Amino acid sequence: MVVRNWWRALTAAAVLVALGGPLAAAAEPADYERVVNGNFDSGAADPWWTGAGTAGHVAGGEFCVDVTGGTTNGWEALVGQNGVPYEAGQSYTLRFDARATTPQPIAAVAGEAVEPFRQVAKLDANLTTERQTFTFTFTSSLDFPAAGNGQLTFWLGGQSFDNTVCVDNVSLVGGVLPPPGLEPAPPIRVNQVGYVPGLPKQASLATDSTTPLPWTLRNASGVAVASGRTVPKGLDAGSGENVHLIDFSRYDTPGTGYTLSVGADTSFPFDISTTALTGLRYDSLAFFYHQRSGTPIEERYVGAAYARPAGHVNVAPNQGDDNVPCRADLACGYTLDVRGGWYDAGDHGKYVVNGGIAAWQLQNSYERTAILGDARELGDGTLAIPEQHNGVPDVLDEARWEVEFLLRMQVPDGQPLAGMAHHKIHDQQWTGLPTRPDQDPQPRRLSAPSTAATLNLAAAAAQASRLWKKYDPAFASRALAAAEKAYAAAKAHPDMLADPNDGQGGGTYSDDNVTDEFYWAAAELFATTGRYRADVMASPLYAGRSITVGGFDWAATGPLGDVTLAIVPTSLPARDVSAIRAALVATADQHLTNMAAAGHPAPYSNADGRYEWGSNGQVANNGMVLALAYDLTHRPKYRDGAFTALNYLLGRNPTNYSYVAGYGDQPVRNVHHRFWANQLDPSLPTAPPGALSGGPNSGLQDPVAARLLTGCAPQRCFVDHVEAYSVNEVAINWNSALAWLANWTAEQSTAQGACRVTYQAHTSDRGVTGQVTLRNTSTTTWPGWTLRFAFTGNEKLRNGRSATWTQHGRDVTATSHRQIPLGGTVTVGFTASERGEHTAPVRFAVNGDICGA
């Protein structure tokens, strides 16, 4: 959420209006309500903001604002709402209820939120301790469209004493222009980037027709290369439209600039290529370098438009992150050096609970490729960051930038809560838009430690320790020591929950249940040390019980522990590992069932059908579940489902936007961000390639979305506007989900052409007998071949046939000098002893290429 409060002097042309006194005669106003959430019945204040010297909360159905005394002018303490529309020459009636703990005068002001801060009208009201209703009517001399720069504020300053002012039932009715509603979207929705040969290729069509319609696929020259008929799916709940399916999967010829046409309608162009999605794996990771705090973002890595000085390093006007005190009411008695880390979202806050899951997801992306995939494409020198070519995989270098910050958020030794982690650090007040990080003048403050933050630190640092052990043993040791200290502190303080009212200057990230964080942290510590097994197995979430179709996020982290236990070899019983994997696969099946019924399929599910804040991040996270189900089973339906999730994010959705900046012909540009704010300041850039918008959100918690999208169908609740923070903000945990999925789909795009594997095995009291059939589906003959896979349990190779077999640890290699022509197959086999259950290997590679099923 963002707050914009403007308290500059208003123009001399401001019109003063006495209580209840109208301005010049005007036309009868229409019954259009222009204020959003004026009765505060939801229990939340959004989209009302509070300014310097004020702090607001909803209590008893009123919006009550604590005001610090000692100001001279009314506009030095503000509360308000932006995006309020006014029409020149039209009449408006403002009504509100108000009271104060101590009687004082206030003013209600209609005007402009940006320079030159012109004023439409000002009402002076004298508040008493009793609730009163105030009403006045005025005619606007200015034009501000919906979601423009119009504003309604209450001036609460100018008093020597502290006070609390409460308002309710705020209403502004008038004007003749109805709310603009949803912007139209072209009817044919495709992945605007590209489709992969050999995989399903589908698009969606919104149409009133209830019968099949002819479609045509054309190449870049306009030549028809394929055709067919649409498949009606009926009324689609997600979009509120009648939708047809277009399936052109049989066409596999690589090329660029393909389009689909139905009648006079034509889609955005797209490619068919094994490399169409390659760039996204790197641009989605580049997002994190852009978001780094405490270091200059250099032109040689991001280009001139996105380069900027270091933010929050104690260079004026910054007050710096090197010596940050606790919030005044906490009086912790120490300061912390919390430089570094990633800015969480569009604001300048840094949050441990969001940083933990984001760092974990980047690290897991690498760990998963090292165990199940191809780690070469995430190796050293693959990202444009200062640490490239240092001998360490770049994705681990990027994640370390955040992990080091997490360690700095730990309460120092000798303090009462030593080992705990502070929940967050951000500006004392919300920073206005736009504000480049190095130009932020706000004081920085630490919020209280929390159990959730402490366990996030423990989990991410324990994971980092095992991944860094061979690259930097000293850092690995330091990370593990911090993780174990944090876990012990969390067990000693298991119920220190983040304050849900601590939302001044930064998001609350409050979480009233930390059972999932305890399980996740124990799982990471166990996977790294071999200890903590009892804690893992004693958790009520053990063995996949928290893996559901609802997905995971910063407040639901249990599945992160399960993902680690599903793919990282440990001493857990094989039956329990199988149960975790089965839970992942069962959830993937639920996603596929839901997607099959949708007109614009996405792995996203809520019982009420609504979409929530950050839905695109959840789509990507659930795409990760589908991808892991494919890794674990090699069943093509899960692979296809993961690609379908990415198709939705890249344009096959009812808004017809690619939600990834820089990708497609209609990508998001104006994400909510204080530096990427070109819409407000043309000298600033738009969002860089690879940044993921939060996406559709039925809640519409900001004034721009609320005014433009009222009544929207769930998947249509989106607008590409820099101030529409509830639908169009960016966040590190959403981009980490995109980066994970983008890396996986890029890997699978090239793997489709390499080889295919069929694995069969049966067990008896004498052990396991396995058979592997390889098919050469690459572009060249294999002059010889080397097959590699890993046992998942304690199997020991006895012998093999039709190849030379060896085993080192769990890694098995079969080598042959036999030539395999294109399309040719070979079947090899082995026998092995085992203790316990046998689970099929999850990855097979031939000559270094990952094989599909």
PDB file of C-alpha atoms in Angstrom, residues 212-320:
ATOM      1  CA  PRO A 212     -18.014 -23.491 -32.965  1.00  0.00           C
ATOM      2  CA  LEU A 213     -16.312 -20.838 -35.080  1.00  0.00           C
ATOM      3  CA  PRO A 214     -13.555 -21.224 -37.698  1.00  0.00           C
ATOM      4  CA  TRP A 215     -10.057 -20.105 -36.662  1.00  0.00           C
ATOM      5  CA  THR A 216      -6.919 -19.587 -38.748  1.00  0.00           C
ATOM      6  CA  LEU A 217      -3.249 -19.616 -37.759  1.00  0.00           C
ATOM      7  CA  ARG A 218      -1.099 -17.375 -39.967  1.00  0.00           C
ATOM      8  CA  ASN A 219       2.663 -16.923 -40.142  1.00  0.00           C
ATOM      9  CA  ALA A 220       4.464 -13.581 -40.118  1.00  0.00           C
ATOM     10  CA  SER A 221       3.806 -13.185 -43.852  1.00  0.00           C
ATOM     11  CA  GLY A 222       0.071 -13.557 -43.353  1.00  0.00           C
ATOM     12  CA  VAL A 223      -0.050 -16.991 -44.952  1.00  0.00           C
ATOM     13  CA  ALA A 224      -2.526 -19.425 -43.414  1.00  0.00           C
ATOM     14  CA  VAL A 225      -0.639 -22.433 -42.059  1.00  0.00           C
ATOM     15  CA  ALA A 226      -3.313 -24.161 -39.961  1.00  0.00           C
ATOM     16  CA  SER A 227      -7.028 -23.924 -39.307  1.00  0.00           C
ATOM     17  CA  GLY A 228      -9.768 -25.501 -37.274  1.00  0.00           C
ATOM     18  CA  ARG A 229     -12.901 -24.786 -35.280  1.00  0.00           C
ATOM     19  CA  THR A 230     -13.223 -23.392 -31.786  1.00  0.00           C
ATOM     20  CA  VAL A 231     -14.602 -25.469 -28.927  1.00  0.00           C
ATOM     21  CA  PRO A 232     -17.306 -23.636 -26.919  1.00  0.00           C
ATOM     22  CA  LYS A 233     -16.829 -23.825 -23.147  1.00  0.00           C
ATOM     23  CA  GLY A 234     -19.791 -21.694 -22.115  1.00  0.00           C
ATOM     24  CA  LEU A 235     -20.020 -18.949 -19.521  1.00  0.00           C
ATOM     25  CA  ASP A 236     -16.694 -18.576 -17.743  1.00  0.00           C
ATOM     26  CA  ALA A 237     -16.930 -17.555 -14.089  1.00  0.00           C
ATOM     27  CA  GLY A 238     -13.429 -16.101 -13.980  1.00  0.00           C
ATOM     28  CA  SER A 239     -13.992 -13.616 -16.795  1.00  0.00           C
ATOM     29  CA  GLY A 240     -17.777 -13.288 -16.878  1.00  0.00           C
ATOM     30  CA  GLU A 241     -17.582 -13.997 -20.610  1.00  0.00           C
ATOM     31  CA  ASN A 242     -18.760 -16.702 -22.952  1.00  0.00           C
ATOM     32  CA  VAL A 243     -15.494 -18.395 -23.928  1.00  0.00           C
ATOM     33  CA  HIS A 244     -14.300 -20.768 -26.647  1.00  0.00           C
ATOM     34  CA  LEU A 245     -11.062 -22.783 -26.757  1.00  0.00           C
ATOM     35  CA  ILE A 246      -8.688 -22.602 -29.728  1.00  0.00           C
ATOM     36  CA  ASP A 247      -6.313 -25.590 -29.885  1.00  0.00           C
ATOM     37  CA  PHE A 248      -3.538 -25.480 -32.472  1.00  0.00           C
ATOM     38  CA  SER A 249      -1.224 -27.965 -30.753  1.00  0.00           C
ATOM     39  CA  ARG A 250      -0.597 -30.033 -33.871  1.00  0.00           C
ATOM     40  CA  TYR A 251       1.278 -27.180 -35.534  1.00  0.00           C
ATOM     41  CA  ASP A 252       4.965 -27.317 -34.498  1.00  0.00           C
ATOM     42  CA  THR A 253       6.912 -25.412 -37.158  1.00  0.00           C
ATOM     43  CA  PRO A 254       9.280 -22.954 -35.441  1.00  0.00           C
ATOM     44  CA  GLY A 255       8.877 -19.317 -36.405  1.00  0.00           C
ATOM     45  CA  THR A 256       8.129 -15.785 -35.231  1.00  0.00           C
ATOM     46  CA  GLY A 257       5.154 -13.486 -35.659  1.00  0.00           C
ATOM     47  CA  TYR A 258       2.366 -16.053 -35.779  1.00  0.00           C
ATOM     48  CA  THR A 259      -1.199 -14.779 -35.228  1.00  0.00           C
ATOM     49  CA  LEU A 260      -4.596 -16.388 -34.689  1.00  0.00           C
ATOM     50  CA  SER A 261      -7.702 -15.017 -36.348  1.00  0.00           C
ATOM     51  CA  VAL A 262     -11.404 -15.614 -35.838  1.00  0.00           C
ATOM     52  CA  GLY A 263     -13.546 -13.596 -38.236  1.00  0.00           C
ATOM     53  CA  ALA A 264     -12.305 -10.003 -38.177  1.00  0.00           C
ATOM     54  CA  ASP A 265     -10.451 -10.429 -34.860  1.00  0.00           C
ATOM     55  CA  THR A 266      -6.716 -11.146 -34.709  1.00  0.00           C
ATOM     56  CA  SER A 267      -4.526 -11.973 -31.736  1.00  0.00           C
ATOM     57  CA  PHE A 268      -1.279 -10.395 -30.685  1.00  0.00           C
ATOM     58  CA  PRO A 269       1.680 -12.074 -32.424  1.00  0.00           C
ATOM     59  CA  PHE A 270       3.698 -14.866 -30.818  1.00  0.00           C
ATOM     60  CA  ASP A 271       6.550 -17.256 -31.605  1.00  0.00           C
ATOM     61  CA  ILE A 272       6.801 -21.018 -31.772  1.00  0.00           C
ATOM     62  CA  SER A 273      10.283 -21.888 -30.548  1.00  0.00           C
ATOM     63  CA  THR A 274      12.237 -23.910 -28.006  1.00  0.00           C
ATOM     64  CA  THR A 275      13.972 -20.681 -26.954  1.00  0.00           C
ATOM     65  CA  ALA A 276      10.957 -18.337 -26.802  1.00  0.00           C
ATOM     66  CA  LEU A 277      10.959 -18.406 -22.986  1.00  0.00           C
ATOM     67  CA  THR A 278      14.722 -18.450 -22.393  1.00  0.00           C
ATOM     68  CA  GLY A 279      15.127 -14.721 -21.781  1.00  0.00           C
ATOM     69  CA  LEU A 280      12.457 -14.661 -19.096  1.00  0.00           C
ATOM     70  CA  ARG A 281      14.444 -16.931 -16.785  1.00  0.00           C
ATOM     71  CA  TYR A 282      17.158 -14.255 -16.597  1.00  0.00           C
ATOM     72  CA  ASP A 283      15.044 -11.097 -16.682  1.00  0.00           C
ATOM     73  CA  SER A 284      12.845 -12.387 -13.869  1.00  0.00           C
ATOM     74  CA  LEU A 285      15.997 -12.898 -11.783  1.00  0.00           C
ATOM     75  CA  ALA A 286      17.382  -9.492 -12.799  1.00  0.00           C
ATOM     76  CA  PHE A 287      14.444  -7.967 -10.913  1.00  0.00           C
ATOM     77  CA  PHE A 288      16.266  -8.663  -7.649  1.00  0.00           C
ATOM     78  CA  TYR A 289      19.375  -6.686  -8.576  1.00  0.00           C
ATOM     79  CA  HIS A 290      17.084  -3.757  -9.449  1.00  0.00           C
ATOM     80  CA  GLN A 291      15.547  -4.046  -5.969  1.00  0.00           C
ATOM     81  CA  ARG A 292      18.836  -4.074  -4.045  1.00  0.00           C
ATOM     82  CA  SER A 293      19.168  -1.619  -1.196  1.00  0.00           C
ATOM     83  CA  GLY A 294      22.449  -0.173  -0.004  1.00  0.00           C
ATOM     84  CA  THR A 295      24.358  -0.371  -3.279  1.00  0.00           C
ATOM     85  CA  PRO A 296      24.359   1.609  -6.549  1.00  0.00           C
ATOM     86  CA  ILE A 297      22.471  -0.039  -9.399  1.00  0.00           C
ATOM     87  CA  GLU A 298      25.031   0.276 -12.161  1.00  0.00           C
ATOM     88  CA  GLU A 299      24.415   1.173 -15.790  1.00  0.00           C
ATOM     89  CA  ARG A 300      26.650  -1.639 -17.068  1.00  0.00           C
ATOM     90  CA  TYR A 301      24.249  -4.194 -15.574  1.00  0.00           C
ATOM     91  CA  VAL A 302      20.838  -2.568 -16.143  1.00  0.00           C
ATOM     92  CA  GLY A 303      21.301   0.173 -18.734  1.00  0.00           C
ATOM     93  CA  ALA A 304      21.174   3.931 -18.288  1.00  0.00           C
ATOM     94  CA  ALA A 305      17.413   4.212 -17.744  1.00  0.00           C
ATOM     95  CA  TYR A 306      17.435   1.970 -14.670  1.00  0.00           C
ATOM     96  CA  ALA A 307      20.750   2.972 -13.100  1.00  0.00           C
ATOM     97  CA  ARG A 308      20.484   4.838  -9.793  1.00  0.00           C
ATOM     98  CA  PRO A 309      22.592   5.763  -6.764  1.00  0.00           C
ATOM     99  CA  ALA A 310      22.603   3.569  -3.687  1.00  0.00           C
ATOM    100  CA  GLY A 311      19.558   3.984  -1.485  1.00  0.00           C
ATOM    101  CA  HIS A 312      19.528   4.317   2.306  1.00  0.00           C
ATOM    102  CA  VAL A 313      23.286   4.550   2.869  1.00  0.00           C
ATOM    103  CA  ASN A 314      23.254   7.701   5.021  1.00  0.00           C
ATOM    104  CA  VAL A 315      23.916  10.102   2.163  1.00  0.00           C
ATOM    105  CA  ALA A 316      21.620  13.137   2.284  1.00  0.00           C
ATOM    106  CA  PRO A 317      18.705  13.281   2.051  1.00  0.00           C
ATOM    107  CA  ASN A 318      18.719   9.624   3.215  1.00  0.00           C
ATOM    108  CA  GLN A 319      19.008   8.984   6.916  1.00  0.00           C
ATOM    109  CA  GLY A 320      20.484   5.558   6.236  1.00  0.00           C
TER     110      GLY A 320
END
